[in-house]
Amino acid sequence: MDIATNLSDASDTDLMLTYRDGNLDSFNELYKRHRTPLYRYIRNSCATEALASDLFQDVWSRVINGRQGYSSSSPFQSWLYRIARNRLIDFYRSNQVNPVAFAEVLDSESQVHQLQTPLQPDELSELSARKDALSAALNTLPVEQREAVLLRHIAGFNLQEIAELVDENSETVKSRLRYAFTKLRKQLRALS
């Protein structure tokens, strides 16, 4: 495949490898593909829009600076989200903030962006009108459960990919998702 003329058809890995070799158009295509879900993941893991923007920019800077170290043995999306996840963890550690306590100070502008959950159809239609309620409910989840929900339904990872990213087994991730959705349903139904 001639990657220079078929950027939209190229795999993320191929794009990253050609970007590593100096093709800036490949980076632009990767950014275009991943900016929205990555930002949603980071935004829904942070307390403020400003912090999310800073961390989002920092993640892309790390992609740019780390391009020579990229290996095709790791899918680009997993590599990208590992950088994002590590950056979030570093932020919490360096600021000596407990992620659970940090989530409790979310400002009123915080919204969960297009969280796609396996709720019933009537719950889904109602959900679009209740973004603030979903955001509040999501932020009451334990950090591990919230992270699993964000990685699954915003970033689009499957169970095995999440397990590899968070260094857990897939059954643990499956349990986290099940408990998270049970809690989310219960909280959202209580508001009805």
PDB file of N, CA and C in Angstrom, residues 59-118:
ATOM      1  N   VAL A  59      -0.177  14.393  26.412  1.00  0.00           N
ATOM      2  CA  VAL A  59      -0.176  13.043  25.834  1.00  0.00           C
ATOM      3  C   VAL A  59       0.304  13.096  24.381  1.00  0.00           C
ATOM      4  N   TRP A  60      -0.242  14.029  23.598  1.00  0.00           N
ATOM      5  CA  TRP A  60       0.186  14.127  22.194  1.00  0.00           C
ATOM      6  C   TRP A  60       1.639  14.549  22.085  1.00  0.00           C
ATOM      7  N   SER A  61       2.110  15.383  23.003  1.00  0.00           N
ATOM      8  CA  SER A  61       3.539  15.739  23.009  1.00  0.00           C
ATOM      9  C   SER A  61       4.398  14.513  23.259  1.00  0.00           C
ATOM     10  N   ARG A  62       3.924  13.655  24.147  1.00  0.00           N
ATOM     11  CA  ARG A  62       4.670  12.427  24.439  1.00  0.00           C
ATOM     12  C   ARG A  62       4.653  11.463  23.254  1.00  0.00           C
ATOM     13  N   VAL A  63       3.568  11.467  22.501  1.00  0.00           N
ATOM     14  CA  VAL A  63       3.530  10.663  21.274  1.00  0.00           C
ATOM     15  C   VAL A  63       4.576  11.186  20.299  1.00  0.00           C
ATOM     16  N   ILE A  64       4.604  12.495  20.133  1.00  0.00           N
ATOM     17  CA  ILE A  64       5.573  13.103  19.211  1.00  0.00           C
ATOM     18  C   ILE A  64       6.993  12.822  19.659  1.00  0.00           C
ATOM     19  N   ASN A  65       7.266  13.059  20.937  1.00  0.00           N
ATOM     20  CA  ASN A  65       8.625  12.864  21.451  1.00  0.00           C
ATOM     21  C   ASN A  65       9.022  11.395  21.539  1.00  0.00           C
ATOM     22  N   GLY A  66       8.037  10.506  21.655  1.00  0.00           N
ATOM     23  CA  GLY A  66       8.340   9.087  21.801  1.00  0.00           C
ATOM     24  C   GLY A  66       8.218   8.289  20.521  1.00  0.00           C
ATOM     25  N   ARG A  67       8.023   8.958  19.402  1.00  0.00           N
ATOM     26  CA  ARG A  67       7.770   8.241  18.149  1.00  0.00           C
ATOM     27  C   ARG A  67       8.906   7.299  17.763  1.00  0.00           C
ATOM     28  N   GLN A  68      10.138   7.659  18.067  1.00  0.00           N
ATOM     29  CA  GLN A  68      11.258   6.787  17.706  1.00  0.00           C
ATOM     30  C   GLN A  68      11.258   5.494  18.524  1.00  0.00           C
ATOM     31  N   GLY A  69      10.640   5.515  19.684  1.00  0.00           N
ATOM     32  CA  GLY A  69      10.572   4.327  20.525  1.00  0.00           C
ATOM     33  C   GLY A  69       9.357   3.450  20.268  1.00  0.00           C
ATOM     34  N   TYR A  70       8.479   3.890  19.367  1.00  0.00           N
ATOM     35  CA  TYR A  70       7.276   3.105  19.084  1.00  0.00           C
ATOM     36  C   TYR A  70       7.652   1.793  18.406  1.00  0.00           C
ATOM     37  N   SER A  71       7.019   0.725  18.862  1.00  0.00           N
ATOM     38  CA  SER A  71       7.233  -0.594  18.273  1.00  0.00           C
ATOM     39  C   SER A  71       5.902  -1.128  17.756  1.00  0.00           C
ATOM     40  N   SER A  72       5.923  -1.695  16.574  1.00  0.00           N
ATOM     41  CA  SER A  72       4.690  -2.215  15.983  1.00  0.00           C
ATOM     42  C   SER A  72       4.168  -3.446  16.719  1.00  0.00           C
ATOM     43  N   SER A  73       4.905  -3.922  17.715  1.00  0.00           N
ATOM     44  CA  SER A  73       4.419  -5.069  18.488  1.00  0.00           C
ATOM     45  C   SER A  73       3.252  -4.672  19.392  1.00  0.00           C
ATOM     46  N   SER A  74       3.073  -3.374  19.597  1.00  0.00           N
ATOM     47  CA  SER A  74       1.959  -2.871  20.401  1.00  0.00           C
ATOM     48  C   SER A  74       1.041  -2.071  19.492  1.00  0.00           C
ATOM     49  N   PRO A  75      -0.252  -2.387  19.473  1.00  0.00           N
ATOM     50  CA  PRO A  75      -1.166  -1.587  18.655  1.00  0.00           C
ATOM     51  C   PRO A  75      -1.098  -0.115  19.063  1.00  0.00           C
ATOM     52  N   PHE A  76      -1.180   0.771  18.098  1.00  0.00           N
ATOM     53  CA  PHE A  76      -1.051   2.195  18.376  1.00  0.00           C
ATOM     54  C   PHE A  76      -2.056   2.657  19.428  1.00  0.00           C
ATOM     55  N   GLN A  77      -3.309   2.249  19.297  1.00  0.00           N
ATOM     56  CA  GLN A  77      -4.334   2.716  20.235  1.00  0.00           C
ATOM     57  C   GLN A  77      -3.984   2.305  21.664  1.00  0.00           C
ATOM     58  N   SER A  78      -3.514   1.103  21.853  1.00  0.00           N
ATOM     59  CA  SER A  78      -3.121   0.654  23.194  1.00  0.00           C
ATOM     60  C   SER A  78      -1.946   1.480  23.710  1.00  0.00           C
ATOM     61  N   TRP A  79      -0.980   1.735  22.837  1.00  0.00           N
ATOM     62  CA  TRP A  79       0.187   2.540  23.203  1.00  0.00           C
ATOM     63  C   TRP A  79      -0.253   3.949  23.603  1.00  0.00           C
ATOM     64  N   LEU A  80      -1.133   4.545  22.813  1.00  0.00           N
ATOM     65  CA  LEU A  80      -1.627   5.891  23.073  1.00  0.00           C
ATOM     66  C   LEU A  80      -2.355   5.968  24.417  1.00  0.00           C
ATOM     67  N   TYR A  81      -3.233   5.022  24.669  1.00  0.00           N
ATOM     68  CA  TYR A  81      -3.996   5.059  25.915  1.00  0.00           C
ATOM     69  C   TYR A  81      -3.145   4.671  27.122  1.00  0.00           C
ATOM     70  N   ARG A  82      -2.113   3.899  26.907  1.00  0.00           N
ATOM     71  CA  ARG A  82      -1.192   3.611  28.010  1.00  0.00           C
ATOM     72  C   ARG A  82      -0.472   4.902  28.405  1.00  0.00           C
ATOM     73  N   ILE A  83      -0.081   5.698  27.413  1.00  0.00           N
ATOM     74  CA  ILE A  83       0.536   6.999  27.697  1.00  0.00           C
ATOM     75  C   ILE A  83      -0.450   7.872  28.477  1.00  0.00           C
ATOM     76  N   ALA A  84      -1.702   7.934  28.005  1.00  0.00           N
ATOM     77  CA  ALA A  84      -2.714   8.761  28.665  1.00  0.00           C
ATOM     78  C   ALA A  84      -2.965   8.285  30.092  1.00  0.00           C
ATOM     79  N   ARG A  85      -3.116   7.004  30.253  1.00  0.00           N
ATOM     80  CA  ARG A  85      -3.386   6.449  31.582  1.00  0.00           C
ATOM     81  C   ARG A  85      -2.226   6.729  32.531  1.00  0.00           C
ATOM     82  N   ASN A  86      -1.002   6.507  32.049  1.00  0.00           N
ATOM     83  CA  ASN A  86       0.174   6.776  32.880  1.00  0.00           C
ATOM     84  C   ASN A  86       0.282   8.255  33.225  1.00  0.00           C
ATOM     85  N   ARG A  87      -0.085   9.111  32.288  1.00  0.00           N
ATOM     86  CA  ARG A  87      -0.037  10.550  32.550  1.00  0.00           C
ATOM     87  C   ARG A  87      -1.052  10.936  33.628  1.00  0.00           C
ATOM     88  N   LEU A  88      -2.233  10.335  33.572  1.00  0.00           N
ATOM     89  CA  LEU A  88      -3.239  10.582  34.617  1.00  0.00           C
ATOM     90  C   LEU A  88      -2.740  10.098  35.977  1.00  0.00           C
ATOM     91  N   ILE A  89      -2.173   8.906  36.005  1.00  0.00           N
ATOM     92  CA  ILE A  89      -1.633   8.363  37.256  1.00  0.00           C
ATOM     93  C   ILE A  89      -0.526   9.258  37.788  1.00  0.00           C
ATOM     94  N   ASP A  90       0.376   9.701  36.894  1.00  0.00           N
ATOM     95  CA  ASP A  90       1.461  10.603  37.306  1.00  0.00           C
ATOM     96  C   ASP A  90       0.913  11.894  37.897  1.00  0.00           C
ATOM     97  N   PHE A  91      -0.143  12.429  37.279  1.00  0.00           N
ATOM     98  CA  PHE A  91      -0.746  13.655  37.788  1.00  0.00           C
ATOM     99  C   PHE A  91      -1.258  13.446  39.210  1.00  0.00           C
ATOM    100  N   TYR A  92      -1.999  12.369  39.420  1.00  0.00           N
ATOM    101  CA  TYR A  92      -2.544  12.112  40.754  1.00  0.00           C
ATOM    102  C   TYR A  92      -1.431  11.935  41.781  1.00  0.00           C
ATOM    103  N   ARG A  93      -0.389  11.208  41.395  1.00  0.00           N
ATOM    104  CA  ARG A  93       0.715  10.975  42.332  1.00  0.00           C
ATOM    105  C   ARG A  93       1.481  12.262  42.630  1.00  0.00           C
ATOM    106  N   SER A  94       1.826  13.010  41.596  1.00  0.00           N
ATOM    107  CA  SER A  94       2.643  14.210  41.797  1.00  0.00           C
ATOM    108  C   SER A  94       1.896  15.290  42.572  1.00  0.00           C
ATOM    109  N   ASN A  95       0.592  15.284  42.499  1.00  0.00           N
ATOM    110  CA  ASN A  95      -0.203  16.255  43.243  1.00  0.00           C
ATOM    111  C   ASN A  95      -0.743  15.680  44.545  1.00  0.00           C
ATOM    112  N   GLN A  96      -0.313  14.480  44.862  1.00  0.00           N
ATOM    113  CA  GLN A  96      -0.725  13.794  46.079  1.00  0.00           C
ATOM    114  C   GLN A  96      -2.234  13.861  46.267  1.00  0.00           C
ATOM    115  N   VAL A  97      -2.922  13.494  45.191  1.00  0.00           N
ATOM    116  CA  VAL A  97      -4.380  13.526  45.190  1.00  0.00           C
ATOM    117  C   VAL A  97      -4.891  12.106  45.021  1.00  0.00           C
ATOM    118  N   ASN A  98      -5.868  11.751  45.834  1.00  0.00           N
ATOM    119  CA  ASN A  98      -6.535  10.472  45.683  1.00  0.00           C
ATOM    120  C   ASN A  98      -7.542  10.622  44.539  1.00  0.00           C
ATOM    121  N   PRO A  99      -7.470   9.784  43.488  1.00  0.00           N
ATOM    122  CA  PRO A  99      -8.399   9.939  42.369  1.00  0.00           C
ATOM    123  C   PRO A  99      -9.867   9.907  42.773  1.00  0.00           C
ATOM    124  N   VAL A 100     -10.213   9.155  43.804  1.00  0.00           N
ATOM    125  CA  VAL A 100     -11.610   9.114  44.236  1.00  0.00           C
ATOM    126  C   VAL A 100     -12.003  10.461  44.813  1.00  0.00           C
ATOM    127  N   ALA A 101     -11.175  11.013  45.682  1.00  0.00           N
ATOM    128  CA  ALA A 101     -11.467  12.327  46.261  1.00  0.00           C
ATOM    129  C   ALA A 101     -11.440  13.401  45.185  1.00  0.00           C
ATOM    130  N   PHE A 102     -10.533  13.283  44.239  1.00  0.00           N
ATOM    131  CA  PHE A 102     -10.415  14.254  43.163  1.00  0.00           C
ATOM    132  C   PHE A 102     -11.687  14.282  42.328  1.00  0.00           C
ATOM    133  N   ALA A 103     -12.254  13.128  42.077  1.00  0.00           N
ATOM    134  CA  ALA A 103     -13.483  13.059  41.281  1.00  0.00           C
ATOM    135  C   ALA A 103     -14.645  13.738  41.997  1.00  0.00           C
ATOM    136  N   GLU A 104     -14.594  13.791  43.305  1.00  0.00           N
ATOM    137  CA  GLU A 104     -15.685  14.398  44.055  1.00  0.00           C
ATOM    138  C   GLU A 104     -15.738  15.909  43.909  1.00  0.00           C
ATOM    139  N   VAL A 105     -14.647  16.527  43.451  1.00  0.00           N
ATOM    140  CA  VAL A 105     -14.624  17.975  43.302  1.00  0.00           C
ATOM    141  C   VAL A 105     -14.891  18.403  41.869  1.00  0.00           C
ATOM    142  N   LEU A 106     -15.458  17.525  41.083  1.00  0.00           N
ATOM    143  CA  LEU A 106     -15.753  17.861  39.695  1.00  0.00           C
ATOM    144  C   LEU A 106     -16.629  19.096  39.630  1.00  0.00           C
ATOM    145  N   ASP A 107     -16.266  19.969  38.700  1.00  0.00           N
ATOM    146  CA  ASP A 107     -17.063  21.185  38.583  1.00  0.00           C
ATOM    147  C   ASP A 107     -18.378  20.897  37.878  1.00  0.00           C
ATOM    148  N   SER A 108     -19.281  21.834  37.948  1.00  0.00           N
ATOM    149  CA  SER A 108     -20.623  21.621  37.404  1.00  0.00           C
ATOM    150  C   SER A 108     -20.633  21.570  35.890  1.00  0.00           C
ATOM    151  N   GLU A 109     -19.544  21.983  35.234  1.00  0.00           N
ATOM    152  CA  GLU A 109     -19.489  21.932  33.781  1.00  0.00           C
ATOM    153  C   GLU A 109     -19.120  20.543  33.273  1.00  0.00           C
ATOM    154  N   SER A 110     -18.690  19.669  34.176  1.00  0.00           N
ATOM    155  CA  SER A 110     -18.268  18.342  33.765  1.00  0.00           C
ATOM    156  C   SER A 110     -19.428  17.570  33.156  1.00  0.00           C
ATOM    157  N   GLN A 111     -19.178  16.949  32.016  1.00  0.00           N
ATOM    158  CA  GLN A 111     -20.188  16.119  31.381  1.00  0.00           C
ATOM    159  C   GLN A 111     -19.516  14.884  30.805  1.00  0.00           C
ATOM    160  N   VAL A 112     -20.211  13.796  30.843  1.00  0.00           N
ATOM    161  CA  VAL A 112     -19.744  12.601  30.168  1.00  0.00           C
ATOM    162  C   VAL A 112     -20.157  12.739  28.717  1.00  0.00           C
ATOM    163  N   HIS A 113     -19.187  12.700  27.842  1.00  0.00           N
ATOM    164  CA  HIS A 113     -19.449  12.917  26.430  1.00  0.00           C
ATOM    165  C   HIS A 113     -19.731  11.599  25.719  1.00  0.00           C
ATOM    166  N   GLN A 114     -20.923  11.452  25.222  1.00  0.00           N
ATOM    167  CA  GLN A 114     -21.337  10.324  24.403  1.00  0.00           C
ATOM    168  C   GLN A 114     -20.955   8.969  25.001  1.00  0.00           C
ATOM    169  N   LEU A 115     -21.232   8.778  26.251  1.00  0.00           N
ATOM    170  CA  LEU A 115     -20.996   7.489  26.883  1.00  0.00           C
ATOM    171  C   LEU A 115     -22.043   6.519  26.377  1.00  0.00           C
ATOM    172  N   GLN A 116     -21.603   5.485  25.711  1.00  0.00           N
ATOM    173  CA  GLN A 116     -22.535   4.507  25.155  1.00  0.00           C
ATOM    174  C   GLN A 116     -22.578   3.307  26.093  1.00  0.00           C
ATOM    175  N   THR A 117     -23.715   3.106  26.722  1.00  0.00           N
ATOM    176  CA  THR A 117     -23.843   2.045  27.703  1.00  0.00           C
ATOM    177  C   THR A 117     -24.859   1.019  27.233  1.00  0.00           C
ATOM    178  N   PRO A 118     -24.739  -0.204  27.708  1.00  0.00           N
ATOM    179  CA  PRO A 118     -25.698  -1.231  27.312  1.00  0.00           C
ATOM    180  C   PRO A 118     -26.989  -1.148  28.122  1.00  0.00           C
TER     181      PRO A 118
END
